[in-house]
PDB file of C-alpha atoms in Angstrom:
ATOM      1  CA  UNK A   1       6.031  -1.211  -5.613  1.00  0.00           C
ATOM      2  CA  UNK A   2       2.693  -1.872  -7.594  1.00  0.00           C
ATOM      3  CA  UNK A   3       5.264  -2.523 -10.974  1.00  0.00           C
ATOM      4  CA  UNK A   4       5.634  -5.797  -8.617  1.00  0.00           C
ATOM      5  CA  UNK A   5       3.035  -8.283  -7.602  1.00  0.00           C
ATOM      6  CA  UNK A   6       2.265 -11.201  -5.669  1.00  0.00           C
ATOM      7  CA  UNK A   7      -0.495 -13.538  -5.542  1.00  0.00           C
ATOM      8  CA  UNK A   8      -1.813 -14.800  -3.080  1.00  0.00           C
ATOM      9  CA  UNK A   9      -1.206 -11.740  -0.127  1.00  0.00           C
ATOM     10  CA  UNK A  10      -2.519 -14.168   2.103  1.00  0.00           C
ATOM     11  CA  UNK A  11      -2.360 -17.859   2.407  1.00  0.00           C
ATOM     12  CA  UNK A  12      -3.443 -20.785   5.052  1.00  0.00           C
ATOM     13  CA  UNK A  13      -2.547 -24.496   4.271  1.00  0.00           C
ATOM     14  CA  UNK A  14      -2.260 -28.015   5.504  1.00  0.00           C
ATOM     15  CA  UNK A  15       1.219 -29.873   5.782  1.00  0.00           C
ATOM     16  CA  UNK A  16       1.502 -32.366   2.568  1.00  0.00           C
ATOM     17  CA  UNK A  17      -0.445 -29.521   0.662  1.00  0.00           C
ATOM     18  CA  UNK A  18       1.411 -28.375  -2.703  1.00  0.00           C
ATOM     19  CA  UNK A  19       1.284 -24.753  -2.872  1.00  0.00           C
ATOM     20  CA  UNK A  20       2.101 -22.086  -5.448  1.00  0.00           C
ATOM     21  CA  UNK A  21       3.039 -18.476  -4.895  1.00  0.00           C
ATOM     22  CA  UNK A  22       3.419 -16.278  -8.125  1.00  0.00           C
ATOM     23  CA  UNK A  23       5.177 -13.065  -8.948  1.00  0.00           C
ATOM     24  CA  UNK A  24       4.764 -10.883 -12.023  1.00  0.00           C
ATOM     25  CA  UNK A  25       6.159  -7.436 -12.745  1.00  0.00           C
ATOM     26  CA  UNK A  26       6.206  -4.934 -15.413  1.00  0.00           C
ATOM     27  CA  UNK A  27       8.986  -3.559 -14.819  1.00  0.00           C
ATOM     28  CA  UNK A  28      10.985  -5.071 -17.673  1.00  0.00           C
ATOM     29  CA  UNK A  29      13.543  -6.882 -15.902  1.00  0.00           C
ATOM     30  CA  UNK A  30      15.531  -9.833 -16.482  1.00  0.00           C
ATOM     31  CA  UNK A  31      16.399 -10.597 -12.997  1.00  0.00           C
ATOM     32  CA  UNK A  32      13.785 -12.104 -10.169  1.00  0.00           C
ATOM     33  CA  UNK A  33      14.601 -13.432  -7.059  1.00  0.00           C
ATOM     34  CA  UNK A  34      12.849 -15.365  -3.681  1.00  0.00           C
ATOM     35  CA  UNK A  35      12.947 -14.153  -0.430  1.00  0.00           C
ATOM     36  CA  UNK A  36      11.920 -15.441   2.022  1.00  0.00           C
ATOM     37  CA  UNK A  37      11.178 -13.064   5.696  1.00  0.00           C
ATOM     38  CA  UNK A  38      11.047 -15.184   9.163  1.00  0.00           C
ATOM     39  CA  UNK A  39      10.956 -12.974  12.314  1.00  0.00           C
ATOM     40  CA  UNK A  40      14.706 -11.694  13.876  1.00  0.00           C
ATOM     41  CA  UNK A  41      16.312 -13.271  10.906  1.00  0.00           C
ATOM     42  CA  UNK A  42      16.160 -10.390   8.031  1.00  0.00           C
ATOM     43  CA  UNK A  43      15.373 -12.228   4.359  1.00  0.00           C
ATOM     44  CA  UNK A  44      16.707 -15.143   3.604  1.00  0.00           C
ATOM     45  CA  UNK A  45      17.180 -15.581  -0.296  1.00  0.00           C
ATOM     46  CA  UNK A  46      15.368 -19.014  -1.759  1.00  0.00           C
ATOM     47  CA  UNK A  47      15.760 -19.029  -5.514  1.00  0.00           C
ATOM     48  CA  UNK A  48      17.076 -16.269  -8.064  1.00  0.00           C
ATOM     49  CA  UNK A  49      17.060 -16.095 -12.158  1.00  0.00           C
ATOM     50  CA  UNK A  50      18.886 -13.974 -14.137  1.00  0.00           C
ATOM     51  CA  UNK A  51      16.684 -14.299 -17.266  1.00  0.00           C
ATOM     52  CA  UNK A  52      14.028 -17.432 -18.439  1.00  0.00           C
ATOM     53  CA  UNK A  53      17.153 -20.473 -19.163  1.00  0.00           C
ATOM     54  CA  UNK A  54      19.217 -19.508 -16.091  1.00  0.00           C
ATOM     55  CA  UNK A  55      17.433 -20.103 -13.044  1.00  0.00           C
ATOM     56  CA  UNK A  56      20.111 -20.583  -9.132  1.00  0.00           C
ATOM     57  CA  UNK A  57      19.196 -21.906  -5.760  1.00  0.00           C
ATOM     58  CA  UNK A  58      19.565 -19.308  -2.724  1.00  0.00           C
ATOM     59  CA  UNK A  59      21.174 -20.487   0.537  1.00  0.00           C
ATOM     60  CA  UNK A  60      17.617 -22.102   1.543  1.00  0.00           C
ATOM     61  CA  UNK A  61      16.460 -24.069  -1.524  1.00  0.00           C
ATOM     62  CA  UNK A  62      15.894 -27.409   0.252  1.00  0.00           C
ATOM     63  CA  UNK A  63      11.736 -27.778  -0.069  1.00  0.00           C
ATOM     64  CA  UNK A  64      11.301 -25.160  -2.448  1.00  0.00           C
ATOM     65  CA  UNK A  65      11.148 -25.015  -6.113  1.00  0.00           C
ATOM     66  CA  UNK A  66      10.628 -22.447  -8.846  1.00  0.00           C
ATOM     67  CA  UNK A  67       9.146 -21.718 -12.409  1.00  0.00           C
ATOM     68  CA  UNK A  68      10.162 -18.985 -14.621  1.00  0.00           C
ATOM     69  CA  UNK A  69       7.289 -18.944 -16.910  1.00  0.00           C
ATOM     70  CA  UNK A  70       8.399 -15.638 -19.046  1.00  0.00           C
ATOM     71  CA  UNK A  71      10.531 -12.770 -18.289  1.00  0.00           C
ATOM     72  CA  UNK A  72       7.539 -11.267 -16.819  1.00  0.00           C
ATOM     73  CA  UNK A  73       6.474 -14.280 -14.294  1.00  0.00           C
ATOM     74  CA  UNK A  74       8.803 -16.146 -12.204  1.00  0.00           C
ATOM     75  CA  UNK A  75       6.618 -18.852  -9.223  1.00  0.00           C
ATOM     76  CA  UNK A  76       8.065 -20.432  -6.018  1.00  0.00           C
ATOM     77  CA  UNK A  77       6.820 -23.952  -5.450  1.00  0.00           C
ATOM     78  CA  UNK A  78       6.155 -25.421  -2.068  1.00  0.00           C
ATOM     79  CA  UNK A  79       5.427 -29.535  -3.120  1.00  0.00           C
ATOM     80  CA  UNK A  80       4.470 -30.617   0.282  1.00  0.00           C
ATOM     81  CA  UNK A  81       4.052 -27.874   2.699  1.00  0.00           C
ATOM     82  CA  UNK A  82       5.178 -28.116   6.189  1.00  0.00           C
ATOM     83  CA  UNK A  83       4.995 -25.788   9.233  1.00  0.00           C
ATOM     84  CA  UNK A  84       8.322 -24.200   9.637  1.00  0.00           C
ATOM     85  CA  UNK A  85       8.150 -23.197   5.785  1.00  0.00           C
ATOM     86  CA  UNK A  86       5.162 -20.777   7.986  1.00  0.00           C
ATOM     87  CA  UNK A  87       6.790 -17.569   6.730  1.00  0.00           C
ATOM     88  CA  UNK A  88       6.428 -13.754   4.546  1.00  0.00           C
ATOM     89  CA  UNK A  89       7.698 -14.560   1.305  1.00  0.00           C
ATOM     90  CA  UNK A  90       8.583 -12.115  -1.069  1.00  0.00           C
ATOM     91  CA  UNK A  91       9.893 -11.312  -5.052  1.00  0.00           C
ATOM     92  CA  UNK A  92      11.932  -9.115  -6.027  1.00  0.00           C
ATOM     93  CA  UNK A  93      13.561  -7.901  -9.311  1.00  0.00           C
ATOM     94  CA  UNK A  94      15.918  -5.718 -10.752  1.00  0.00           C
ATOM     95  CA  UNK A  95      17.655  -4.891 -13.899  1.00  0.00           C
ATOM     96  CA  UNK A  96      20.937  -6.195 -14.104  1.00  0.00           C
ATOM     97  CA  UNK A  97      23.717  -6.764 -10.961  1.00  0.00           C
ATOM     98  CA  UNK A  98      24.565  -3.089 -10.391  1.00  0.00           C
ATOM     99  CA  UNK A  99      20.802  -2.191 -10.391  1.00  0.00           C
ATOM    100  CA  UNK A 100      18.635  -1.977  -6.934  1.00  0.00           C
ATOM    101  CA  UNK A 101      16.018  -4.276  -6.417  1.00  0.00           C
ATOM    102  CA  UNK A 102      12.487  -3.221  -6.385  1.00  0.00           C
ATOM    103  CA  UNK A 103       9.983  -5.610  -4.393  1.00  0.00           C
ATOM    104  CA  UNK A 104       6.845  -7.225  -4.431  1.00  0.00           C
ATOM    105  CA  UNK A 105       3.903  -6.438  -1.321  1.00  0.00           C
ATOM    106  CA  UNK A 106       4.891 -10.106   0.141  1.00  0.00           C
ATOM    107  CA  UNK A 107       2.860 -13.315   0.815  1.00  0.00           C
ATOM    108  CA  UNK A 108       2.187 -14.417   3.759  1.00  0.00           C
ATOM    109  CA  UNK A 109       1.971 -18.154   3.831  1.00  0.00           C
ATOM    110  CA  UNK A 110       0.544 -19.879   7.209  1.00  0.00           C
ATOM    111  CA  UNK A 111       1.201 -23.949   6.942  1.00  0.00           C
ATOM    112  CA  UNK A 112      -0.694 -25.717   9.370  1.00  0.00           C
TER     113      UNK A 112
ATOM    114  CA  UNK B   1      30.862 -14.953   1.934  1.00  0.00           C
ATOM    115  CA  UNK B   2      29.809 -11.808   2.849  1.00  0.00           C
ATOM    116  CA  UNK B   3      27.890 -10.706   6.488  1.00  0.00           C
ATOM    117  CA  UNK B   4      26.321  -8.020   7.506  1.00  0.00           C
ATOM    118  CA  UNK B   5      25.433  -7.557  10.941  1.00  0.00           C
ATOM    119  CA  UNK B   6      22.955  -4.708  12.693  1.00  0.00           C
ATOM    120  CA  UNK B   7      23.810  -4.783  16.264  1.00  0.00           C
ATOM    121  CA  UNK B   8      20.711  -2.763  17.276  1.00  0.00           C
ATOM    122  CA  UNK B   9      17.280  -5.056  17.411  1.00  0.00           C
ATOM    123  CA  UNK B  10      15.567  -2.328  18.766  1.00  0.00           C
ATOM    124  CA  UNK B  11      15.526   1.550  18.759  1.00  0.00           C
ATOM    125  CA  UNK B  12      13.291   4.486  19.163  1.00  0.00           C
ATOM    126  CA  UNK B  13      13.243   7.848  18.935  1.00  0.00           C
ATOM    127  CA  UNK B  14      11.048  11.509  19.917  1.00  0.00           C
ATOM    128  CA  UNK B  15       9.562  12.585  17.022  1.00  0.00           C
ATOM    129  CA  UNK B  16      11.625  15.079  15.541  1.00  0.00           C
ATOM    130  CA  UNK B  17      14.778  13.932  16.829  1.00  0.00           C
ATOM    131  CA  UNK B  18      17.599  12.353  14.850  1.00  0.00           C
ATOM    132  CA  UNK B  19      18.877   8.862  15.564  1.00  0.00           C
ATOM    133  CA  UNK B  20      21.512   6.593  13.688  1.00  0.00           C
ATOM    134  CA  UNK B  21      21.353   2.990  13.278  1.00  0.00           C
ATOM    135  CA  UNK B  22      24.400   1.116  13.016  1.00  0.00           C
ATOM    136  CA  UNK B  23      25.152  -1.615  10.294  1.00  0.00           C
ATOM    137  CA  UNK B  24      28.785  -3.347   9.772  1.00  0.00           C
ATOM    138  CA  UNK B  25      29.613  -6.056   6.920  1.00  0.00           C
ATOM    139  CA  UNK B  26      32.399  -7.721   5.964  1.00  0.00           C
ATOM    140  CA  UNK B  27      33.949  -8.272   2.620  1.00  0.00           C
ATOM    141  CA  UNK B  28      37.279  -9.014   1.122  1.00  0.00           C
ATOM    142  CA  UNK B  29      35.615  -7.146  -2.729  1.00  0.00           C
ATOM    143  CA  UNK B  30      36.494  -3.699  -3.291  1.00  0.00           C
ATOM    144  CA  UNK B  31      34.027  -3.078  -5.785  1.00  0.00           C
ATOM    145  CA  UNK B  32      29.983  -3.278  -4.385  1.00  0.00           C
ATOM    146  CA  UNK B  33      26.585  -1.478  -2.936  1.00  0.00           C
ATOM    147  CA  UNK B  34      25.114  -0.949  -0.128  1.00  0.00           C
ATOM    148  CA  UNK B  35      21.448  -0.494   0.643  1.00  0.00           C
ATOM    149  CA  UNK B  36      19.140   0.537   3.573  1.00  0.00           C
ATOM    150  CA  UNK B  37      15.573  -0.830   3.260  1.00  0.00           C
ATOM    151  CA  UNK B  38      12.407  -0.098   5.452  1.00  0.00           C
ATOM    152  CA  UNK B  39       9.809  -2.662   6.429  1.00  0.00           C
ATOM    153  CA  UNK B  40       6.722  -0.673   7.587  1.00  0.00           C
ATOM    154  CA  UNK B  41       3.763  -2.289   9.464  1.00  0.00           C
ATOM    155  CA  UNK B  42       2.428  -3.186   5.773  1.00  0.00           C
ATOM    156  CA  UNK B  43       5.201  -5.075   5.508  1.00  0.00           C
ATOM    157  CA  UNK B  44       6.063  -3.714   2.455  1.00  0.00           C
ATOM    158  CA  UNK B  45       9.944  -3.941   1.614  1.00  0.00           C
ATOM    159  CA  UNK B  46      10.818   0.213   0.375  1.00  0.00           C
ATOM    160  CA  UNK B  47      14.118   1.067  -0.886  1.00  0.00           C
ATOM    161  CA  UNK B  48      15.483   4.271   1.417  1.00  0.00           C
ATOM    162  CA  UNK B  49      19.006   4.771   0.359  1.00  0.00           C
ATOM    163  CA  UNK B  50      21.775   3.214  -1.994  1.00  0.00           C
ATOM    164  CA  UNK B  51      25.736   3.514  -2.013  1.00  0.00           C
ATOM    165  CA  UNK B  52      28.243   2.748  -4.234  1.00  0.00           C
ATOM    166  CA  UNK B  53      31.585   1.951  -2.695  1.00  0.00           C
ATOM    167  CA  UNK B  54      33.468   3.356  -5.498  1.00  0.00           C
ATOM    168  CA  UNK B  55      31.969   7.116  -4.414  1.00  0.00           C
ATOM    169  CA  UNK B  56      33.571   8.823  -1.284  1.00  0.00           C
ATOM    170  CA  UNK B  57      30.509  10.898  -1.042  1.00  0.00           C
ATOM    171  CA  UNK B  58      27.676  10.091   1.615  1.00  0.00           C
ATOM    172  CA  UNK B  59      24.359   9.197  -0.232  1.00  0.00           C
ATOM    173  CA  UNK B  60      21.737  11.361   1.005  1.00  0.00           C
ATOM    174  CA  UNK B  61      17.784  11.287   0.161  1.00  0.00           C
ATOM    175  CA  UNK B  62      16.066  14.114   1.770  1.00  0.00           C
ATOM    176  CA  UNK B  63      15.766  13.310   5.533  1.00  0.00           C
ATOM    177  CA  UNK B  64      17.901  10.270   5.327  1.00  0.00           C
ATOM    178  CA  UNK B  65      22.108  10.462   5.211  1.00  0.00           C
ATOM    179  CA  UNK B  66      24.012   7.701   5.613  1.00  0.00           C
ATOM    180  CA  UNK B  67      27.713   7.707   7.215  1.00  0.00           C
ATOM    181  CA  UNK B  68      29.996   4.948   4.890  1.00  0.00           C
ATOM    182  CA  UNK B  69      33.207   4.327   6.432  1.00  0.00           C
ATOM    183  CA  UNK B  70      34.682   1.901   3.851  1.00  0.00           C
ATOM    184  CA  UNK B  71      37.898   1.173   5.656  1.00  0.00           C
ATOM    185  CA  UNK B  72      36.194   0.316   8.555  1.00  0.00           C
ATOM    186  CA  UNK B  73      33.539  -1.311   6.406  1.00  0.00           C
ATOM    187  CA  UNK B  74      30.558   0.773   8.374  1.00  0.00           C
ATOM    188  CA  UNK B  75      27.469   1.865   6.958  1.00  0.00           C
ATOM    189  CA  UNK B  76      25.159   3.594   9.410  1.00  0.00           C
ATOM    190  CA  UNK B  77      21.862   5.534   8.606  1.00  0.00           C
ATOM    191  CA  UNK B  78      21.092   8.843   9.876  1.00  0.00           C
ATOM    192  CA  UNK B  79      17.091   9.805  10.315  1.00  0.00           C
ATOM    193  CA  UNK B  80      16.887  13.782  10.909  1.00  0.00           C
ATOM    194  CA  UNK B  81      13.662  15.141  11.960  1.00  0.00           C
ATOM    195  CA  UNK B  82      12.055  11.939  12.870  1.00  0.00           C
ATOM    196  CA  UNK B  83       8.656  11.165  11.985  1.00  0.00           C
ATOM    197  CA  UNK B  84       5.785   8.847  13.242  1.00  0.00           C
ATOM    198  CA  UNK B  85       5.563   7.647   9.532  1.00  0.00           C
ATOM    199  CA  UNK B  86       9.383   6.397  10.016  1.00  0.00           C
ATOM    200  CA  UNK B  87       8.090   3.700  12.536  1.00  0.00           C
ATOM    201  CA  UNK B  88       9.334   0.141  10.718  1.00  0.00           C
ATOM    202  CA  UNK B  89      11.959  -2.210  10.555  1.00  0.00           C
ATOM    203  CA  UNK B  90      15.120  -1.285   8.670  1.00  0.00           C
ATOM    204  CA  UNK B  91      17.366  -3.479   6.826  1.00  0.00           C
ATOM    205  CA  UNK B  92      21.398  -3.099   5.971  1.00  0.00           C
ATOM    206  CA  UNK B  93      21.806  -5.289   2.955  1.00  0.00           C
ATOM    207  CA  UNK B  94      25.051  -5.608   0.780  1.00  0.00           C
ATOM    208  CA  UNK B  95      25.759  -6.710  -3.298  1.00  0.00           C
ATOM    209  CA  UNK B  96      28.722  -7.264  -4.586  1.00  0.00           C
ATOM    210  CA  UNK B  97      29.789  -5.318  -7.772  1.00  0.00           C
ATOM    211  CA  UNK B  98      30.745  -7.732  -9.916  1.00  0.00           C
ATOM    212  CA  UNK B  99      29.333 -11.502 -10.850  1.00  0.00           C
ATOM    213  CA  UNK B 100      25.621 -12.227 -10.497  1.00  0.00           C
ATOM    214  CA  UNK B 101      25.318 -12.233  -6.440  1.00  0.00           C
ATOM    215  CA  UNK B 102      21.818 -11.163  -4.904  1.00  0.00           C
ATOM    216  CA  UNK B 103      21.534  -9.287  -2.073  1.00  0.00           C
ATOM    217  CA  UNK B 104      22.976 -10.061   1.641  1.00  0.00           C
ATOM    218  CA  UNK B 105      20.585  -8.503   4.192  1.00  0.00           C
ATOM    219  CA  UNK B 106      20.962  -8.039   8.083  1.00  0.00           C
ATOM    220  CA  UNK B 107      18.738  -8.943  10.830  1.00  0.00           C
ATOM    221  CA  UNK B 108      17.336  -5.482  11.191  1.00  0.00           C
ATOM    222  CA  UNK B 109      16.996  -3.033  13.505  1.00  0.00           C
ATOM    223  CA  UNK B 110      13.147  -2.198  14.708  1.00  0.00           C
ATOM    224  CA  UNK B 111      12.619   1.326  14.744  1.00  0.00           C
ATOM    225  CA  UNK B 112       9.580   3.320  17.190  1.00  0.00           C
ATOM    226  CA  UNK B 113       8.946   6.644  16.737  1.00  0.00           C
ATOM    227  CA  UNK B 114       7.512   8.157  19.925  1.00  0.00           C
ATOM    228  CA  UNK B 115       5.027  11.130  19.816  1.00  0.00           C
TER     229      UNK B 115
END
């Protein structure tokens, strides 16, 4: 959904690198979430935030962190990369918790 | 916590055919959504169908029908006329209807569409 995007597309780093991944959308909604995709296991969620002050961890949170910058901008955090976080990554966002969510073309981050 | 399992890894299908793929969860809420989503080869995540629980009717989006068994907490998608474009992964995902819970998703079921 181009109302959803995600810098980089494409990423390579080194283990002990910090890396951030960004997400913006003009889609006007409060809620943003991060997924993240590892082959045979579906999405996994990583962080979620209902608006700007209320920000949750996912059932994967453990290396991760997150910024929600605006209602507009919401970034996932890696502060020292390591291989198995080698993954697609992707936001999402929807409107309230009855609403679908609509999501971003996906990163894919390659941690060496 | 909710599950939601997709027992199929792998399917295909002649083009032009129909095929189903299977998804189960499980869930002690009564009130909550269900969603099919395709992953294509651009890896793009694309919304194909929605249900609420609280409707008895089947959702239905041109080609694509799903079959929601509530009781038996079943939600399996119907392709007709299959198409090489359908090629992709598809994901069963689940979200409660009340409280601020994100999205469960399955494992996914791979999809070929065979000329």
């Amino acid at each position: 959904d181009a109302d959803v995007t995600q810098t980089p597309r494409n990423r390579i780093t080194k283990t002990g690198k910090r890396i951030m991944l960004e997400c913006s959308q003009t889609k006007g909604h409060d809620r943003m979430y991060w997924y993240r995709q590892d082959p045979g296991l579906g999405l996994q969620l990583i962080y979620y935030s209902f608006d700007v002050k209320d920000i949750n961890k996912g059932e994967i949170s453990d290396g991760y962190s997150v910024s929600r910058q605006a209602q507009a901008k919401f970034s996932l955090s890696l502060e020292s990369a390591i291989p198995n976080q080698t993954a697609l990554y992707f936001c999402a966002t929807s409107a309230d918790y009855t609403d679908t969510q609509y999501f971003g073309p996906g990163t894919r981050l390659t941690v060496l | 916590a909710q599950t939601v399992t997709q027992s199929q890894p792998e399917m295909s299908v002649q083009e032009a055919e129909t095929v189903t793929l299977s998804c189960t969860y499980d869930t002690s809420e009564s009130n909550y959504y269900l969603f099919w989503y395709k992953q294509p080869p651009s890896r793009q995540m694309i919304l194909v169908i929605r249900q609420e629980a609280y409707k008895q009717q089947n959702a239905t989006e041109n080609r694509f029908s799903v079959n929601f068994q509530k009781a038996a907490k079943s939600f399996s998608l119907k392709i007709s006329d299959s198409q090489l474009g359908d090629t992709a992964m598809y994901f069963c995902a689940f979200m409660r209807g009340s409280g601020n819970t994100p999205l469960v998703f399955g494992k996914g079921t791979r999809l070929s569409v065979i000329a």
